[in-house]
PDB file of C-alpha atoms and ligand atoms in Angstrom:
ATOM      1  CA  UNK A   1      11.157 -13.186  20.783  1.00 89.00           C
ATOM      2  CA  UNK A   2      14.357 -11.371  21.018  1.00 94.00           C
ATOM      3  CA  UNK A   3      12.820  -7.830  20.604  1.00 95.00           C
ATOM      4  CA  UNK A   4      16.587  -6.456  21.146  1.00 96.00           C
ATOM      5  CA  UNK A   5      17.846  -8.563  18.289  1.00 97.00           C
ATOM      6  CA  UNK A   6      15.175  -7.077  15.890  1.00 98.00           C
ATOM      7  CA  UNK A   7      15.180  -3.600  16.885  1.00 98.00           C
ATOM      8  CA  UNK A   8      19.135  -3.128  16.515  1.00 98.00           C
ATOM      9  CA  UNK A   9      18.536  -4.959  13.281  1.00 98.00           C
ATOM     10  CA  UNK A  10      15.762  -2.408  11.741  1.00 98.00           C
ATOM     11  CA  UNK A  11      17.924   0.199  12.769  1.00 98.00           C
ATOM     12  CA  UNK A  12      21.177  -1.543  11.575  1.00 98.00           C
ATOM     13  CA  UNK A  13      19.111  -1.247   7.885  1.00 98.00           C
ATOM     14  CA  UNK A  14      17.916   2.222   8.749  1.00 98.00           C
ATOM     15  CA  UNK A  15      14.339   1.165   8.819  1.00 98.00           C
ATOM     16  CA  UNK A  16      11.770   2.769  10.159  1.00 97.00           C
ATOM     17  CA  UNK A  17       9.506   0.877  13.204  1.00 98.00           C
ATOM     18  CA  UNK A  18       6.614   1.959  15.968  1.00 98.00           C
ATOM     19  CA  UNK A  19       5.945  -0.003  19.354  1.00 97.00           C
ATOM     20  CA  UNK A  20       3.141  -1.676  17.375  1.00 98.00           C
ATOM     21  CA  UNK A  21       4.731  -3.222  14.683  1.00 98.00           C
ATOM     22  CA  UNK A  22       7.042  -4.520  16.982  1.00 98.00           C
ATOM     23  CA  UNK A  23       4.092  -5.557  19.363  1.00 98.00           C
ATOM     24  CA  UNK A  24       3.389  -7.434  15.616  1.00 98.00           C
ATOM     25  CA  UNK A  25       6.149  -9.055  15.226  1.00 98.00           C
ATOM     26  CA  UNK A  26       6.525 -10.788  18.460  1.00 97.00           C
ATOM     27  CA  UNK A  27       2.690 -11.993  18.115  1.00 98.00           C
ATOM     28  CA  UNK A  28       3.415 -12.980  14.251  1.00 97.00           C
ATOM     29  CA  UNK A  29       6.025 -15.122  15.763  1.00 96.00           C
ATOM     30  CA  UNK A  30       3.645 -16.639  17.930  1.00 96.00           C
ATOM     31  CA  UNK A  31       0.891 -17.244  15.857  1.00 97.00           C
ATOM     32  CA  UNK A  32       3.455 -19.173  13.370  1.00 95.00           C
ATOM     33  CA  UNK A  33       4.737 -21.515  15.996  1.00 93.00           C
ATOM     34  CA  UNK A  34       1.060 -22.338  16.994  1.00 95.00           C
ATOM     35  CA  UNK A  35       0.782 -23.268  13.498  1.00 95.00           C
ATOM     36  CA  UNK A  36       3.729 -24.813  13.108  1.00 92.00           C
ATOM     37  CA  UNK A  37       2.751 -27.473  15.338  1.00 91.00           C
ATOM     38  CA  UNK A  38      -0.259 -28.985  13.351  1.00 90.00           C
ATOM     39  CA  UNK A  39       1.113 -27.821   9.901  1.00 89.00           C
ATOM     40  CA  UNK A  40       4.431 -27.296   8.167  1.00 87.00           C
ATOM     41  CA  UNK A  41       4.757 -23.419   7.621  1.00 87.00           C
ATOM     42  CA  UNK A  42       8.395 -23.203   8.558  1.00 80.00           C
ATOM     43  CA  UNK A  43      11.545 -25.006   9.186  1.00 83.00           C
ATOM     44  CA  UNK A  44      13.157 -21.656  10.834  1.00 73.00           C
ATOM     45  CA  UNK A  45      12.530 -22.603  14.560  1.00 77.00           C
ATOM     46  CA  UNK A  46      15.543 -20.658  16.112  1.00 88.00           C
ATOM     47  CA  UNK A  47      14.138 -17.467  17.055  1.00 90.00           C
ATOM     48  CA  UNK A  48      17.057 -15.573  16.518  1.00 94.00           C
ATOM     49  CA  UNK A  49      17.222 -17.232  12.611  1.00 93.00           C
ATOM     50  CA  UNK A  50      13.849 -16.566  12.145  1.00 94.00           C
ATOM     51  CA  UNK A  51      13.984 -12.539  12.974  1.00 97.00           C
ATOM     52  CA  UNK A  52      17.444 -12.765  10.821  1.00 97.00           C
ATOM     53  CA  UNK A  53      16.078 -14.912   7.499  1.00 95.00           C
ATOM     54  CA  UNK A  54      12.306 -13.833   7.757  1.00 96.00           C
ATOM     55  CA  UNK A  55      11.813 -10.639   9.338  1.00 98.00           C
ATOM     56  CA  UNK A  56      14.881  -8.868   8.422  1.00 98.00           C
ATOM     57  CA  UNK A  57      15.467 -10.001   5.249  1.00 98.00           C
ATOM     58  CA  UNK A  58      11.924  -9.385   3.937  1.00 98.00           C
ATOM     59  CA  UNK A  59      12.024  -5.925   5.062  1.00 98.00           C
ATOM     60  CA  UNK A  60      15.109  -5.243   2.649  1.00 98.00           C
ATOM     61  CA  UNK A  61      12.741  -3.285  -0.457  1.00 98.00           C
ATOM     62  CA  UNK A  62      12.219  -0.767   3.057  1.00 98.00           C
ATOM     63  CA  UNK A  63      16.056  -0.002   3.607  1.00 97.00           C
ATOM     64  CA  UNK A  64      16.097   1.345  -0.122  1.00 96.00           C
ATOM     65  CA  UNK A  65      12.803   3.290  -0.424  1.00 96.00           C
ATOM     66  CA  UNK A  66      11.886   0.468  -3.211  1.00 97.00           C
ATOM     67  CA  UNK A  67       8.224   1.079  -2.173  1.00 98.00           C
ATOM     68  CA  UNK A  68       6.206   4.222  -2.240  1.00 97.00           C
ATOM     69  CA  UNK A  69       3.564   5.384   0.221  1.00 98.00           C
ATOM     70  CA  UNK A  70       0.532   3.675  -0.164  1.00 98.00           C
ATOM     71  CA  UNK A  71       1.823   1.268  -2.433  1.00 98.00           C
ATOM     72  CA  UNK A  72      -0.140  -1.818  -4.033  1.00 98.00           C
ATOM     73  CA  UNK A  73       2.242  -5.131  -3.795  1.00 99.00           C
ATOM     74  CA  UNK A  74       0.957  -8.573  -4.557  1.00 99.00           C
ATOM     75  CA  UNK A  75       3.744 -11.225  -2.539  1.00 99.00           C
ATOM     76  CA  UNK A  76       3.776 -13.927  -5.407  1.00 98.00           C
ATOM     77  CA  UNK A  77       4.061 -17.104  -3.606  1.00 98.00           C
ATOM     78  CA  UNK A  78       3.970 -15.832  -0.214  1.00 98.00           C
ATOM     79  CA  UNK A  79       3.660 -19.344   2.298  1.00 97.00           C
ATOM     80  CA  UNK A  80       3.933 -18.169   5.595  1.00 96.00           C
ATOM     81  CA  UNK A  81       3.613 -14.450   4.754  1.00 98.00           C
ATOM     82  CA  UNK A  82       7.249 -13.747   3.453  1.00 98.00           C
ATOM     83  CA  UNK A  83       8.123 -11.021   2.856  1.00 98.00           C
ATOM     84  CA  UNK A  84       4.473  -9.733   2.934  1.00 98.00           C
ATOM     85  CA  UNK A  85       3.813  -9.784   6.312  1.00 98.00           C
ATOM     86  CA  UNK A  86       6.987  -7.868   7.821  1.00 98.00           C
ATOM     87  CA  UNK A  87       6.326  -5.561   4.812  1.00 98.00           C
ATOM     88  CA  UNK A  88       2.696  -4.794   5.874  1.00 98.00           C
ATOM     89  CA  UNK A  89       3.809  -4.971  10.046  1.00 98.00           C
ATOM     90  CA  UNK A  90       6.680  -2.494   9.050  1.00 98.00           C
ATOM     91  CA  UNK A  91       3.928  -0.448   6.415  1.00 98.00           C
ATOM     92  CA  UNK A  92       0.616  -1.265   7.329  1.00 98.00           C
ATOM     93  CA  UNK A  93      -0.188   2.468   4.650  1.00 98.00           C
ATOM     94  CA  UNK A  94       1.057  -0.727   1.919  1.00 98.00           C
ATOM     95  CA  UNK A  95      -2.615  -2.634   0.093  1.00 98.00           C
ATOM     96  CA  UNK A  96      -1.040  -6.221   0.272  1.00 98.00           C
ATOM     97  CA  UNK A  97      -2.347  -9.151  -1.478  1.00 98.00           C
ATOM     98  CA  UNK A  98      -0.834 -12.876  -0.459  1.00 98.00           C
ATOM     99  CA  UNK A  99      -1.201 -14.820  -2.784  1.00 98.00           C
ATOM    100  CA  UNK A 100      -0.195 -18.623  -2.514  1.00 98.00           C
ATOM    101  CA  UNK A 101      -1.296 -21.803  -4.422  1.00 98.00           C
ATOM    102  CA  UNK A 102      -1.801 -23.573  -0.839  1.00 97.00           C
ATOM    103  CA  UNK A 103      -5.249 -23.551   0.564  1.00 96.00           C
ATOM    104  CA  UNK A 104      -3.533 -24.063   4.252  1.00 96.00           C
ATOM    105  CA  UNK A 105      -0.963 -21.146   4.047  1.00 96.00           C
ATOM    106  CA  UNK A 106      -3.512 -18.846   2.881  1.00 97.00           C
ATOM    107  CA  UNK A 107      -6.152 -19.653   5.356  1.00 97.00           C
ATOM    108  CA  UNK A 108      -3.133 -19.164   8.524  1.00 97.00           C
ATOM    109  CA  UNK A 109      -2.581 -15.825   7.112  1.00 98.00           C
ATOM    110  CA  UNK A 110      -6.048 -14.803   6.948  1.00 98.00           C
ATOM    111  CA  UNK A 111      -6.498 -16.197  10.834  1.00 98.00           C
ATOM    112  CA  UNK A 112      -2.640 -14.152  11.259  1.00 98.00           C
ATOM    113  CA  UNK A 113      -4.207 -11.290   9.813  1.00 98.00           C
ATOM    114  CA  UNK A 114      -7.240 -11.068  11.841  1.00 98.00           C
ATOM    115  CA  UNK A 115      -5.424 -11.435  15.036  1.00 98.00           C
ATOM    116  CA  UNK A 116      -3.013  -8.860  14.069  1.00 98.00           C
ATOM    117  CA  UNK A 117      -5.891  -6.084  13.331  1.00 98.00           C
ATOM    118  CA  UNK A 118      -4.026  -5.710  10.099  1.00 98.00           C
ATOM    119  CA  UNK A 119      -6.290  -4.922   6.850  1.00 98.00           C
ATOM    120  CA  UNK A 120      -5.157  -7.377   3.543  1.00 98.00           C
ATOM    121  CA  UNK A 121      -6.292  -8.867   0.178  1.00 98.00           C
ATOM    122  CA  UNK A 122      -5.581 -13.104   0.370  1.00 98.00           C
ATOM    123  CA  UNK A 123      -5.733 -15.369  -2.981  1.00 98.00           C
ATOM    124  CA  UNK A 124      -5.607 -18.720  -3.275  1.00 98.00           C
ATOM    125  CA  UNK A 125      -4.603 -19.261  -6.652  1.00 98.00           C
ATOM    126  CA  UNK A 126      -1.367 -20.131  -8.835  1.00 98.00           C
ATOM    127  CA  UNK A 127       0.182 -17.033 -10.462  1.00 98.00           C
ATOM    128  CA  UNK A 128      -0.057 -18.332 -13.839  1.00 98.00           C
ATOM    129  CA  UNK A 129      -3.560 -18.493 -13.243  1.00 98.00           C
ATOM    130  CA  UNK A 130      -4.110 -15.064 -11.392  1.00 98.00           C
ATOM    131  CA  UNK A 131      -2.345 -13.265 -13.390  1.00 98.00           C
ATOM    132  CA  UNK A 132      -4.761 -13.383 -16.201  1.00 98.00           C
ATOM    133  CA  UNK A 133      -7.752 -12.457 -13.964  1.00 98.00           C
ATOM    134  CA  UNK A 134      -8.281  -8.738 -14.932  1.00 98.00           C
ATOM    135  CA  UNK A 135      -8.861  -7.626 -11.019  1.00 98.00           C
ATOM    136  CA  UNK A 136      -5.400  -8.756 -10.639  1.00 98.00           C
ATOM    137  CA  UNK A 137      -3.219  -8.134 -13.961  1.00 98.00           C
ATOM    138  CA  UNK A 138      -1.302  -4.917 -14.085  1.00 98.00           C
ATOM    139  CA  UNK A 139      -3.256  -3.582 -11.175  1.00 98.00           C
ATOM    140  CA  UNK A 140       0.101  -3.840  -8.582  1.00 98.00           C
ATOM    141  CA  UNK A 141       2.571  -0.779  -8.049  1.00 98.00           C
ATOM    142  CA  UNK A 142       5.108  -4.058  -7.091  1.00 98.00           C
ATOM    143  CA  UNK A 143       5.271  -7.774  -7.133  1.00 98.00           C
ATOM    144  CA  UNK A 144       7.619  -9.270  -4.484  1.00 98.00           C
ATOM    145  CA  UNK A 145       8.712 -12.880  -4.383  1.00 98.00           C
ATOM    146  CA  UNK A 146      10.995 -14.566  -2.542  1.00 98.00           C
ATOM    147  CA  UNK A 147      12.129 -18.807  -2.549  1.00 96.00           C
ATOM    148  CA  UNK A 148       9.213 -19.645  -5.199  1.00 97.00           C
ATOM    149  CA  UNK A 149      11.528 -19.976  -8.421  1.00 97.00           C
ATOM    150  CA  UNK A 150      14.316 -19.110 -10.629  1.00 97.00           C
ATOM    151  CA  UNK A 151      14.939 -15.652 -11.669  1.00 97.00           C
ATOM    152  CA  UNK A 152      13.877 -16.389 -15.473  1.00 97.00           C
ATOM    153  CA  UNK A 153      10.769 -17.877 -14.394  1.00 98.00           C
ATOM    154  CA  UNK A 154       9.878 -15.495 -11.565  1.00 98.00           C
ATOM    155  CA  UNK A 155       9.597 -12.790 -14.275  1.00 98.00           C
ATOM    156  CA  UNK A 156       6.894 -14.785 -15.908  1.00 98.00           C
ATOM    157  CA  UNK A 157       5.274 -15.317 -12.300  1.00 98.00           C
ATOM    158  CA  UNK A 158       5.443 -11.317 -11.262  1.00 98.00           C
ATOM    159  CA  UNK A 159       5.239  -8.967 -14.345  1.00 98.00           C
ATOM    160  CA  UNK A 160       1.704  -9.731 -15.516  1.00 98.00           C
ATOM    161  CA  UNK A 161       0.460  -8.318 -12.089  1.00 98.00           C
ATOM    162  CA  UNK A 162       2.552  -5.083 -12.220  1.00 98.00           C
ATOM    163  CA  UNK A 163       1.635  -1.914 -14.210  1.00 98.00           C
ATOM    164  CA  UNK A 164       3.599  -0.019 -16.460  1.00 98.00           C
ATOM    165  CA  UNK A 165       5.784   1.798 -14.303  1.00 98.00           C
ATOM    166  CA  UNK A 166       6.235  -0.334 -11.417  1.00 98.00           C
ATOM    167  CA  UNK A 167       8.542  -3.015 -10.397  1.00 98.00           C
ATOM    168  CA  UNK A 168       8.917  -6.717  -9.747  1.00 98.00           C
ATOM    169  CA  UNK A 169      11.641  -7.722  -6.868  1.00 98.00           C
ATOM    170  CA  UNK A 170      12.768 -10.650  -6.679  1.00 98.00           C
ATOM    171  CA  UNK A 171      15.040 -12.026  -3.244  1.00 98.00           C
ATOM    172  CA  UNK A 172      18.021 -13.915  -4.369  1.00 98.00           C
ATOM    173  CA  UNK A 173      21.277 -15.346  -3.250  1.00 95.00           C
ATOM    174  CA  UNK A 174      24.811 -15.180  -4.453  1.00 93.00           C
ATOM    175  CA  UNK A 175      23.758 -17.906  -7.397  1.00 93.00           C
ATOM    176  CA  UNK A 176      21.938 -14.711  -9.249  1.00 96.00           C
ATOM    177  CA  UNK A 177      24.998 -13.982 -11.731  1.00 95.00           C
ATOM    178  CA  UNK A 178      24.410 -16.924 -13.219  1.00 96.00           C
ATOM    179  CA  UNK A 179      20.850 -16.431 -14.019  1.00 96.00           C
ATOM    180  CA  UNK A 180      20.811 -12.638 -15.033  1.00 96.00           C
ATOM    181  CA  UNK A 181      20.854 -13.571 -18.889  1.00 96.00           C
ATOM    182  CA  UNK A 182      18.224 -15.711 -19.108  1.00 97.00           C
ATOM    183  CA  UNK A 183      16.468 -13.457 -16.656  1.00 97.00           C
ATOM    184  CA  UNK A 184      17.082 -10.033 -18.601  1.00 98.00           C
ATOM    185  CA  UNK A 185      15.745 -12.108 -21.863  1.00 97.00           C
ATOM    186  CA  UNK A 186      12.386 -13.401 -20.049  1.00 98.00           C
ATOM    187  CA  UNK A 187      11.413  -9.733 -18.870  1.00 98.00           C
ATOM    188  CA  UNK A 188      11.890  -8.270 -22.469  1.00 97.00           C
ATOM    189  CA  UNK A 189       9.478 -11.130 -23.729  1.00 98.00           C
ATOM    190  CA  UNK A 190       7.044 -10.054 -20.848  1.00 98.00           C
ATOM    191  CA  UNK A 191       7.433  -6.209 -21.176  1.00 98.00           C
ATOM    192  CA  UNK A 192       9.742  -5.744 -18.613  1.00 98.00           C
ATOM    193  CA  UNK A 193      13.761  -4.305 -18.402  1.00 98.00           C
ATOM    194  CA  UNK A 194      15.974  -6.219 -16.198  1.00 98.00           C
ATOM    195  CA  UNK A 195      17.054  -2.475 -13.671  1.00 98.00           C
ATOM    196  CA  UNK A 196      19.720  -4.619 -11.717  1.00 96.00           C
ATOM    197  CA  UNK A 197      20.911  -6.300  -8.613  1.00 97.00           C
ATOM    198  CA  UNK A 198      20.598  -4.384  -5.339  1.00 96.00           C
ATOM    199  CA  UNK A 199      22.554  -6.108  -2.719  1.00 97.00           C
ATOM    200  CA  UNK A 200      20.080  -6.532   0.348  1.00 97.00           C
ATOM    201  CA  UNK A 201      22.788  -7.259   3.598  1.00 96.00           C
ATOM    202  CA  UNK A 202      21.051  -8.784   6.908  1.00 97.00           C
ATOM    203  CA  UNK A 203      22.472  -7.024   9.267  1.00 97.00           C
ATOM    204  CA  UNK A 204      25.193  -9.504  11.822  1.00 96.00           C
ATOM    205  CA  UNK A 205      25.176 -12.336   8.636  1.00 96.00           C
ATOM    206  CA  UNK A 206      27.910 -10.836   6.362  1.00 92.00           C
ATOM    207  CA  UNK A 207      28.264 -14.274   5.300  1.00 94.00           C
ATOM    208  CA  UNK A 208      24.388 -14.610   3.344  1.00 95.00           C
ATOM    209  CA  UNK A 209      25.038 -12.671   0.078  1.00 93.00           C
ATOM    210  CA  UNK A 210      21.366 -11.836  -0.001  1.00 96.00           C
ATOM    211  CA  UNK A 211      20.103  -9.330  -2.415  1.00 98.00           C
ATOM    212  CA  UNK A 212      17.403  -8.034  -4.585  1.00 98.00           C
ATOM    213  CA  UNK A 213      16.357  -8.160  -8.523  1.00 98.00           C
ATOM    214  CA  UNK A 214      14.852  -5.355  -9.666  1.00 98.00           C
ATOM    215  CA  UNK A 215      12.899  -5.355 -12.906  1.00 98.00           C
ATOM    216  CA  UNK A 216      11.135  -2.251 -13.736  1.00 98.00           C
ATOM    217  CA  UNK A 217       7.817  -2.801 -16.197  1.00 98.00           C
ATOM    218  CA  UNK A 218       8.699  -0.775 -19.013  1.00 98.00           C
ATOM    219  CA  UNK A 219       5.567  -1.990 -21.073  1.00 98.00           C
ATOM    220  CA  UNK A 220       2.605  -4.000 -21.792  1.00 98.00           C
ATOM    221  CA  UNK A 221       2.745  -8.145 -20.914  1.00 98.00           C
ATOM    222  CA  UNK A 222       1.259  -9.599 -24.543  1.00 98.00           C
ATOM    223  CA  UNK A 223      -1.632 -11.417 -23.826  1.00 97.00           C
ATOM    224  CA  UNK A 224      -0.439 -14.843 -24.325  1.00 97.00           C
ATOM    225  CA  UNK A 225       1.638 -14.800 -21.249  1.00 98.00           C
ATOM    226  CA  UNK A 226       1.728 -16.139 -18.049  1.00 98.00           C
ATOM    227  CA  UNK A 227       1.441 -19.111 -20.025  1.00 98.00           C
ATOM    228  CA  UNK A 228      -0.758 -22.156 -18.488  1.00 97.00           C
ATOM    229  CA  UNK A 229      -0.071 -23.164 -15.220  1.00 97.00           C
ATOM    230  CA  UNK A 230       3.099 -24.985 -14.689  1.00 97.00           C
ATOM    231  CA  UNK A 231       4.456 -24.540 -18.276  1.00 97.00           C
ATOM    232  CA  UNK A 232       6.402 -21.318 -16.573  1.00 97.00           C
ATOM    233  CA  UNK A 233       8.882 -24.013 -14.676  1.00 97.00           C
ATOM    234  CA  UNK A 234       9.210 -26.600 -17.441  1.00 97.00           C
ATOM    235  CA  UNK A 235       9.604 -24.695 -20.011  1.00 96.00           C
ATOM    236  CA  UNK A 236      10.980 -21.472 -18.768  1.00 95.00           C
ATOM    237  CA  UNK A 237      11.273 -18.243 -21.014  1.00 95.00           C
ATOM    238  CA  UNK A 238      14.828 -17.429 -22.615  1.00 73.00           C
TER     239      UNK A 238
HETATM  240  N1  LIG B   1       7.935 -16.818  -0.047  1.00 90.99           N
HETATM  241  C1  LIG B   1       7.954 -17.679   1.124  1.00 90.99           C
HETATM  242  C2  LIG B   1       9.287 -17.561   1.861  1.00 90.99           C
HETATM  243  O1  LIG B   1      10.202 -16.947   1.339  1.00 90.99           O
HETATM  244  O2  LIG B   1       9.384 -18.099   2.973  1.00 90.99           O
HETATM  245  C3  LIG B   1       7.608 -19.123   0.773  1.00 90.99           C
HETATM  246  C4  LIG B   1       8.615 -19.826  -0.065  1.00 90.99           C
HETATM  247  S1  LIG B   1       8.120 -21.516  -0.389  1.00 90.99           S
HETATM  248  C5  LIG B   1       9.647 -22.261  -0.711  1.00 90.99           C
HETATM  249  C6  LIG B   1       7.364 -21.364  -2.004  1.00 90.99           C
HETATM  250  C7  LIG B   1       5.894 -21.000  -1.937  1.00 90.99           C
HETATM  251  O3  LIG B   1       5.484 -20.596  -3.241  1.00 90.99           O
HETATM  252  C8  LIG B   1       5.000 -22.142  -1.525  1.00 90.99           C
HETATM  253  O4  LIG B   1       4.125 -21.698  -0.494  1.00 90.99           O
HETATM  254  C9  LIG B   1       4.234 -22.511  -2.796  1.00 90.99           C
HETATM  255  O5  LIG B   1       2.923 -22.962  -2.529  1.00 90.99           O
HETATM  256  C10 LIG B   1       4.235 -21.184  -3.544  1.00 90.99           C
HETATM  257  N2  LIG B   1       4.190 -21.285  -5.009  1.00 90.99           N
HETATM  258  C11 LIG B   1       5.075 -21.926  -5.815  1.00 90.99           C
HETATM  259  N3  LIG B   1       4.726 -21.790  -7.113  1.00 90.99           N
HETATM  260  C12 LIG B   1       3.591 -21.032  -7.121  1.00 90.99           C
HETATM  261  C13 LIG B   1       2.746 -20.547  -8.157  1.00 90.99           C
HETATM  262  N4  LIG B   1       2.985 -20.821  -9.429  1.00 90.99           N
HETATM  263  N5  LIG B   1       1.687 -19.809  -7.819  1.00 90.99           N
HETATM  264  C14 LIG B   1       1.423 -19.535  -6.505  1.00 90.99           C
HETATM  265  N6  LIG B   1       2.188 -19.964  -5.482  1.00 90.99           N
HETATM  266  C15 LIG B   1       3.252 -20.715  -5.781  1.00 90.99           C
END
């Protein structure tokens, strides 16, 4: 791994990093490519990509102080562990559930975990489904989610698991205009207000557009929702 690369990077963002979570990342990186070979985790295989799309950009909530000491996060759809796992190498103070609906993915990060000596919570469940579990519902501080669905339906995914007070964050590209109205009507349904875009730069790729949807949980999700699994994407709220 190009240690350089990622180090001028977390500083580029102003992020904060120790010889161990670097020490982290460069194992991380290993363990995924020993994985890669016998399943399909990733399709980033250019190690300078990979600290660019992965690690960088899943440490972006960290460059704006989006998550407080301590902090309970649930990574909704996490696969390989992003942005989870550079969130918890970066914060390892952060109580991190992954939760995926893929037996596999969940049972590499529990092995990645393990090898790591970092401490976790890992579900294998669909978010429909675990968000109506009462260990889980409106026990997060934040719900992070990146590449699982559109903005409108992520709502549905995230803001049953946070509590009033917290946030859901959402990674998006430049196609987010388009779906702020549908998304700002699915969070009021679901007891959450629509804060805004934060743009989320990766530091050397001017040309990515990334950036972050904030929705802050203003109040109660009515009981009726996440609504049964897989309704969220055909029929999405809004
Ligand atoms: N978040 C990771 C990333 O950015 O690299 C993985 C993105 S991958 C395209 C989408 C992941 O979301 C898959 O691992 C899939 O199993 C999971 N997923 C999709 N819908 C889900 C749901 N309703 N509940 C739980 N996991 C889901």
């Amino acid at each position: 791994m190009n240690k350089e690369r990622l180090v001028s990077g977390l500083d580029a963002m102003g992020i904060a990093y120790d010889q161990t979570a670097i020490e982290r990342f460069e194992a991380f990186h290993a363990i995924l490519d020993e994985y890669n070979q016998k399943m399909d985790l990733t399709a980033v295989l250019d190690e300078d990509e990979r600290i660019d799309r992965h690690d960088l950009d899943s440490a972006a909530p960290l460059a704006k102080g989006l998550l407080l000491p301590r902090a309970k996060v649930i990574d909704v759809g996490t696969g390989a562990g992003f942005p989870g796992m550079p969130l918890l190498i970066l914060r390892p103070d952060l109580e991190m559930t992954f939760l995926d609906a893929l037996s596999k993915r969940i049972t590499f990060l529990q092995d990645a975990l393990r090898r790591l000596g970092l401490t976790a919570t890992t579900l294998h469940a669909r978010a429909e489904d675990a968000g109506r579990m009462p260990e889980h519902r409106e026990m997060y501080d934040a719900a992070v989610s990146r590449a699982v669905a559109s903005s409108a339906v992520l709502q549905e995914l995230m803001l049953p698991f946070v509590r009033t007070g917290g946030a859901a964050i959402a990674w998006k590209g430049p196609g987010v205009q388009e779906e702020m109205t549908a998304a700002r009507r699915a969070a009021f349904v679901l007891g959450g207000t629509v804060r805004g875009i934060e743009p989320a730069p990766v530091p050397r790729r001017d040309d990515w557009a990334h950036c972050l949807l904030i929705t802050d949980k203003t109040g109660k999700t009515p009981k009726t929702y996440p609504r049964k699994a897989g309704t969220p994407n055909k029929k999405p709220l809004a």
